[in-house]
Short mmCIF file of C-alpha atoms in Angstrom, two decimals:
data_model
loop_
_atom_site.label_atom_id
_atom_site.label_comp_id
_atom_site.label_asym_id
_atom_site.label_seq_id
_atom_site.Cartn_x
_atom_site.Cartn_y
_atom_site.Cartn_z
CA MET A 1 0.00 0.00 0.00
CA THR A 2 1.28 3.43 -0.93
CA PRO A 3 -0.14 6.15 1.34
CA ARG A 4 -1.48 9.39 -0.05
CA LEU A 5 0.55 12.45 0.85
CA MET A 6 -0.97 15.42 2.64
CA GLY A 7 1.07 18.60 2.38
CA ILE A 8 0.95 21.34 4.98
CA VAL A 9 0.43 25.08 4.58
CA ASN A 10 0.13 27.15 7.74
CA ALA A 11 -1.65 30.47 7.38
CA ASN A 12 -0.82 31.38 10.96
CA PRO A 13 2.48 33.11 11.83
CA ASP A 14 3.42 30.99 14.87
CA SER A 15 3.75 27.43 13.61
CA PHE A 16 6.23 25.44 15.69
CA SER A 17 7.72 23.97 12.52
CA ASP A 18 7.84 26.90 10.08
CA PRO A 19 7.15 30.16 11.92
CA GLY A 20 6.83 33.47 10.17
CA ALA A 21 4.18 35.53 8.38
CA ARG A 22 3.65 34.92 4.66
CA SER A 23 1.47 36.64 2.08
CA LEU A 24 -1.50 34.89 0.50
CA ASP A 25 0.39 34.59 -2.78
CA GLN A 26 3.31 32.95 -0.97
CA LEU A 27 0.98 30.49 0.75
CA VAL A 28 -0.67 29.58 -2.54
CA ALA A 29 2.73 29.14 -4.19
CA SER A 30 3.86 26.86 -1.37
CA ALA A 31 0.76 24.71 -1.72
CA LEU A 32 1.06 24.42 -5.49
CA ALA A 33 4.74 23.55 -5.22
CA GLN A 34 3.84 20.73 -2.85
CA ILE A 35 1.20 19.43 -5.27
CA GLU A 36 3.80 19.53 -8.04
CA ALA A 37 6.21 17.61 -5.81
CA GLY A 38 3.73 14.82 -5.19
CA ALA A 39 1.16 15.90 -2.59
CA ASP A 40 -2.33 14.55 -3.14
CA MET A 41 -3.97 17.18 -0.94
CA ILE A 42 -3.07 20.19 1.17
CA ASP A 43 -3.93 20.60 4.86
CA VAL A 44 -4.48 24.30 5.58
CA GLY A 45 -4.09 25.54 9.14
CA GLY A 46 -5.02 28.87 10.67
CA GLU A 47 -4.05 28.26 14.28
CA SER A 48 -0.86 26.79 15.68
CA GLY A 49 -0.98 23.85 18.03
CA VAL A 50 1.67 25.40 20.28
CA THR A 51 0.54 25.69 23.89
CA HIS A 52 2.33 28.89 24.93
CA THR A 53 -0.32 31.01 23.19
CA GLY A 54 -4.08 30.92 23.59
CA PRO A 55 -6.71 30.10 20.96
CA VAL A 56 -7.61 32.67 18.33
CA SER A 57 -11.22 33.52 17.63
CA ALA A 58 -13.16 31.64 14.97
CA GLU A 59 -13.47 34.92 13.09
CA GLU A 60 -9.71 35.48 13.02
CA GLU A 61 -9.00 31.89 12.07
CA SER A 62 -11.53 32.00 9.24
CA GLY A 63 -9.99 35.22 8.02
CA ARG A 64 -6.63 33.49 7.78
CA VAL A 65 -7.71 30.29 6.05
CA LEU A 66 -10.75 31.12 3.93
CA PRO A 67 -8.97 33.20 1.26
CA LEU A 68 -6.34 30.49 0.93
CA VAL A 69 -8.93 27.72 0.69
CA GLU A 70 -10.80 29.63 -2.00
CA ARG A 71 -7.64 30.18 -4.03
CA LEU A 72 -6.60 26.54 -3.79
CA ILE A 73 -10.06 25.27 -4.70
CA ALA A 74 -9.95 27.49 -7.77
CA GLU A 75 -6.64 25.81 -8.69
CA GLY A 76 -8.24 22.38 -8.45
CA VAL A 77 -6.46 21.39 -5.23
CA THR A 78 -8.06 18.95 -2.80
CA VAL A 79 -8.12 20.88 0.47
CA SER A 80 -8.25 19.74 4.07
CA VAL A 81 -8.55 22.26 6.88
CA ASP A 82 -7.00 21.74 10.31
CA THR A 83 -9.55 23.19 12.73
CA TRP A 84 -11.56 22.25 15.79
CA LYS A 85 -14.00 25.16 15.55
CA ALA A 86 -17.42 24.47 14.04
CA GLU A 87 -17.75 28.00 12.63
CA VAL A 88 -14.48 27.66 10.75
CA ALA A 89 -15.40 24.20 9.52
CA GLU A 90 -18.72 25.47 8.18
CA ALA A 91 -17.06 28.37 6.34
CA VAL A 92 -14.34 26.34 4.64
CA LEU A 93 -16.63 23.46 3.73
CA ALA A 94 -19.05 25.93 2.15
CA ALA A 95 -16.07 27.18 0.12
CA GLY A 96 -15.33 23.67 -1.16
CA ALA A 97 -12.90 22.07 1.31
CA ALA A 98 -13.13 18.27 1.18
CA LEU A 99 -11.96 17.32 4.65
CA ILE A 100 -11.85 18.67 8.20
CA ASN A 101 -8.83 17.59 10.24
CA ASP A 102 -10.04 17.98 13.82
CA VAL A 103 -7.11 17.67 16.24
CA SER A 104 -9.37 18.20 19.25
CA GLY A 105 -10.82 14.71 19.02
CA LEU A 106 -14.22 16.08 18.01
CA ARG A 107 -14.55 18.05 21.23
CA ASP A 108 -17.32 20.05 19.57
CA PRO A 109 -19.76 17.66 17.83
CA ALA A 110 -20.96 20.58 15.73
CA VAL A 111 -17.84 20.03 13.61
CA ALA A 112 -19.28 16.66 12.66
CA ASP A 113 -22.62 18.34 11.91
CA ALA A 114 -20.88 20.66 9.44
CA CYS A 115 -19.15 17.71 7.75
CA ALA A 116 -22.46 15.88 7.49
CA ARG A 117 -24.22 18.89 5.94
CA HIS A 118 -21.55 19.21 3.27
CA ASP A 119 -20.95 15.46 2.77
CA ALA A 120 -17.32 16.05 3.68
CA GLY A 121 -14.64 13.87 5.21
CA LEU A 122 -13.62 14.10 8.86
CA VAL A 123 -10.38 13.18 10.60
CA VAL A 124 -10.91 12.34 14.26
CA MET A 125 -7.74 12.41 16.32
CA HIS A 126 -6.96 10.97 19.72
CA THR A 127 -6.19 13.46 22.46
CA ARG A 128 -7.15 13.72 26.12
CA ALA A 129 -6.16 17.39 26.33
CA GLU A 130 -8.13 20.49 25.47
CA PRO A 131 -6.95 22.37 22.38
CA LYS A 132 -3.91 24.54 23.04
CA VAL A 133 -3.34 22.91 26.45
CA LYS A 134 -0.32 20.76 27.27
CA ALA A 135 -1.35 17.81 29.41
CA PHE A 136 -0.02 14.31 30.03
CA PRO A 137 -2.73 12.07 31.51
CA ASP A 138 -1.93 8.83 33.28
CA TYR A 139 -2.79 5.96 30.95
CA ASP A 140 -3.22 2.40 32.15
CA ASP A 141 -2.65 1.32 28.54
CA VAL A 142 -2.11 4.14 26.08
CA VAL A 143 -2.61 1.95 23.01
CA GLU A 144 -5.95 0.69 24.30
CA ASP A 145 -6.97 4.22 25.28
CA VAL A 146 -6.35 5.41 21.71
CA ARG A 147 -8.39 2.56 20.27
CA GLU A 148 -11.32 3.03 22.66
CA PHE A 149 -11.37 6.82 22.28
CA LEU A 150 -11.36 6.66 18.49
CA ALA A 151 -14.07 4.00 18.45
CA GLU A 152 -16.25 6.33 20.56
CA ARG A 153 -15.56 9.29 18.29
CA ILE A 154 -16.28 7.28 15.15
CA ALA A 155 -19.65 6.37 16.62
CA LEU A 156 -20.33 10.01 17.53
CA ALA A 157 -19.44 11.23 14.04
CA ARG A 158 -21.60 8.55 12.47
CA ASP A 159 -24.51 9.41 14.77
CA ARG A 160 -24.21 13.07 13.73
CA GLY A 161 -24.58 12.06 10.07
CA VAL A 162 -20.99 11.86 8.79
CA ASP A 163 -20.66 9.31 6.01
CA GLU A 164 -19.07 6.18 7.49
CA ARG A 165 -16.82 5.91 4.44
CA LYS A 166 -15.43 9.41 4.99
CA ILE A 167 -14.25 9.05 8.58
CA VAL A 168 -10.47 8.92 9.03
CA VAL A 169 -8.66 8.21 12.30
CA ASP A 170 -5.43 9.70 13.63
CA PRO A 171 -3.67 8.27 16.73
CA GLY A 172 -2.45 11.77 17.64
CA PRO A 173 1.34 11.45 18.01
CA ASP A 174 2.58 13.84 20.75
CA PHE A 175 -0.92 15.07 21.60
CA ALA A 176 -1.39 14.46 25.35
CA LYS A 177 1.35 11.87 25.10
CA THR A 178 4.98 11.75 26.12
CA PRO A 179 7.49 10.72 23.46
CA LYS A 180 7.61 7.26 25.01
CA GLU A 181 3.83 6.95 24.88
CA THR A 182 3.79 8.16 21.29
CA VAL A 183 6.28 5.45 20.33
CA GLU A 184 4.08 2.85 22.07
CA VAL A 185 1.03 4.03 20.16
CA LEU A 186 2.85 3.99 16.82
CA ARG A 187 4.09 0.48 17.51
CA GLY A 188 0.48 -0.59 18.13
CA LEU A 189 -1.11 0.65 14.92
CA ASP A 190 -2.43 -2.80 14.05
CA ASP A 191 -5.05 -2.22 16.77
CA LEU A 192 -6.37 0.78 14.83
CA ARG A 193 -6.84 -1.29 11.69
CA GLU A 194 -9.52 -3.20 13.57
CA LEU A 195 -11.62 -0.01 13.57
CA GLY A 196 -12.05 -0.35 9.83
CA HIS A 197 -11.24 3.24 8.90
CA PRO A 198 -8.37 4.87 6.99
CA ILE A 199 -5.47 5.97 9.18
CA LEU A 200 -3.80 9.37 8.94
CA LEU A 201 -0.32 9.55 10.42
CA ALA A 202 1.19 12.93 11.27
CA VAL A 203 4.74 12.07 12.34
CA SER A 204 6.58 14.79 10.43
CA ARG A 205 9.02 16.76 12.62
CA LYS A 206 7.19 15.68 15.76
CA ASP A 207 8.49 15.95 19.33
CA PHE A 208 9.05 12.22 19.63
CA VAL A 209 11.43 12.44 16.67
CA GLY A 210 13.20 15.30 18.43
CA ALA A 211 13.39 13.29 21.66
CA LEU A 212 14.98 10.37 19.82
CA THR A 213 17.42 12.45 17.76
CA GLY A 214 18.05 15.59 19.78
CA ARG A 215 17.19 17.65 16.69
CA ARG A 216 15.17 20.86 16.34
CA PRO A 217 11.99 20.71 14.20
CA SER A 218 13.69 22.04 11.08
CA GLU A 219 16.40 19.36 11.42
CA ARG A 220 14.12 16.32 11.76
CA LEU A 221 13.79 15.18 8.14
CA ALA A 222 16.04 12.15 8.58
CA GLY A 223 14.20 11.13 11.75
CA THR A 224 10.87 11.65 10.03
CA LEU A 225 11.93 9.39 7.17
CA GLY A 226 13.03 6.79 9.68
CA ALA A 227 9.54 6.81 11.18
CA ILE A 228 7.90 6.66 7.75
CA ALA A 229 10.09 3.71 6.73
CA VAL A 230 8.54 1.68 9.53
CA LEU A 231 5.02 3.10 9.53
CA ALA A 232 4.14 3.75 5.87
CA ASP A 233 2.51 0.36 5.40
CA HIS A 234 0.12 1.17 8.25
CA ALA A 235 -0.93 4.56 6.87
CA ASP A 236 -3.50 5.57 4.28
CA ILE A 237 -2.50 9.25 4.51
CA LEU A 238 0.85 10.70 5.58
CA ARG A 239 0.75 14.33 6.69
CA VAL A 240 4.25 15.69 6.05
CA HIS A 241 6.13 18.94 5.65
CA ASP A 242 8.82 17.77 3.19
CA ILE A 243 6.72 16.46 0.33
CA ALA A 244 9.41 16.09 -2.33
CA GLU A 245 11.76 14.21 -0.03
CA VAL A 246 9.05 11.91 1.32
CA ALA A 247 7.73 11.23 -2.19
CA ASP A 248 11.24 10.27 -3.35
CA PHE A 249 11.74 8.11 -0.28
CA LEU A 250 8.49 6.23 -0.84
CA ARG A 251 9.21 5.77 -4.55
CA VAL A 252 12.58 4.15 -3.88
CA ARG A 253 11.22 2.14 -0.96
CA ARG A 254 8.42 0.82 -3.15
CA ALA A 255 10.81 -0.19 -5.93
CA LEU A 256 13.10 -2.06 -3.55
CA GLY A 257 10.41 -3.50 -1.30
CA GLY A 258 9.93 -6.84 -3.04
CA PRO A 259 9.00 -8.61 -6.27
CA GLY A 260 5.34 -7.66 -5.99
CA ASN A 261 6.05 -3.94 -6.02
CA GLY A 262 7.49 -3.66 -9.49
CA VAL A 263 10.12 -1.28 -10.76
CA PRO A 264 9.02 2.17 -11.91
CA ALA A 265 9.99 3.44 -15.34
CA LEU A 266 13.48 4.87 -15.28
CA ASP A 267 14.71 7.81 -17.30
CA PRO A 268 16.54 6.39 -20.36
CA ALA A 269 18.55 9.60 -20.59
CA LEU A 270 20.50 8.65 -17.47
CA ARG A 271 23.93 7.43 -18.50
CA THR A 272 26.57 5.54 -16.55
CA GLU A 273 28.52 8.73 -15.95
CA ASP A 274 25.45 10.30 -14.36
CA ARG A 275 25.42 7.78 -11.57
CA VAL A 276 26.67 8.58 -8.13
CA GLY A 277 29.12 5.99 -6.83
#
């Protein structure tokens, strides 16, 4: 199985991974470059997950993401929006977004209502913390907690009218989990397959990678690829920052992975002297 790639464009200025303000044209260009590099969809965010700042209003968040969503839809891009606010979800879905990526664990069921009204997809993520709050609960069994929580949220989304076929689950690496707990959860992904829904994995540049490597977010590509090497066969969607590098990695991995994978067409213009060795 080759996972689909979800690129990331942050319309907020305080992303932990790529901070800094950018113009709308720059954001659009970033998204289109990721599509060109191999992304199947773009996840647009208007509020950082960092916990040292408070939530922004739904009005401010919509003001950040809606113009970008509209531009990308006009370009034919499949758009996901990372939000836990029902008002924002309603606005972007009305504009044509295909998916809501709710990192609150569907804390507000009205997000599911918006997805149902617009026949849109919904990512439900595991977390035991409120949005924008750092918390590390005591788990008796963190893998089992993830499975039970997501099963409950799937049922809630379904009861609110979300199409069963459009519900995606995310184990929530680093959200209300220590690096050790995140590693445990990622090692136990087979349990999530039993839920019968596509799995989104967001391991790119995450804290657990930093804990294992001692690297800052911008220096975690190698660690991210290490995680993807092990986890890609468990994922239906990979949410990543470095689309071109991950796409190349998966292409080579697929070609070398076994006789059933086949060898992709190679450029006949490559000559012996072009090889690195």
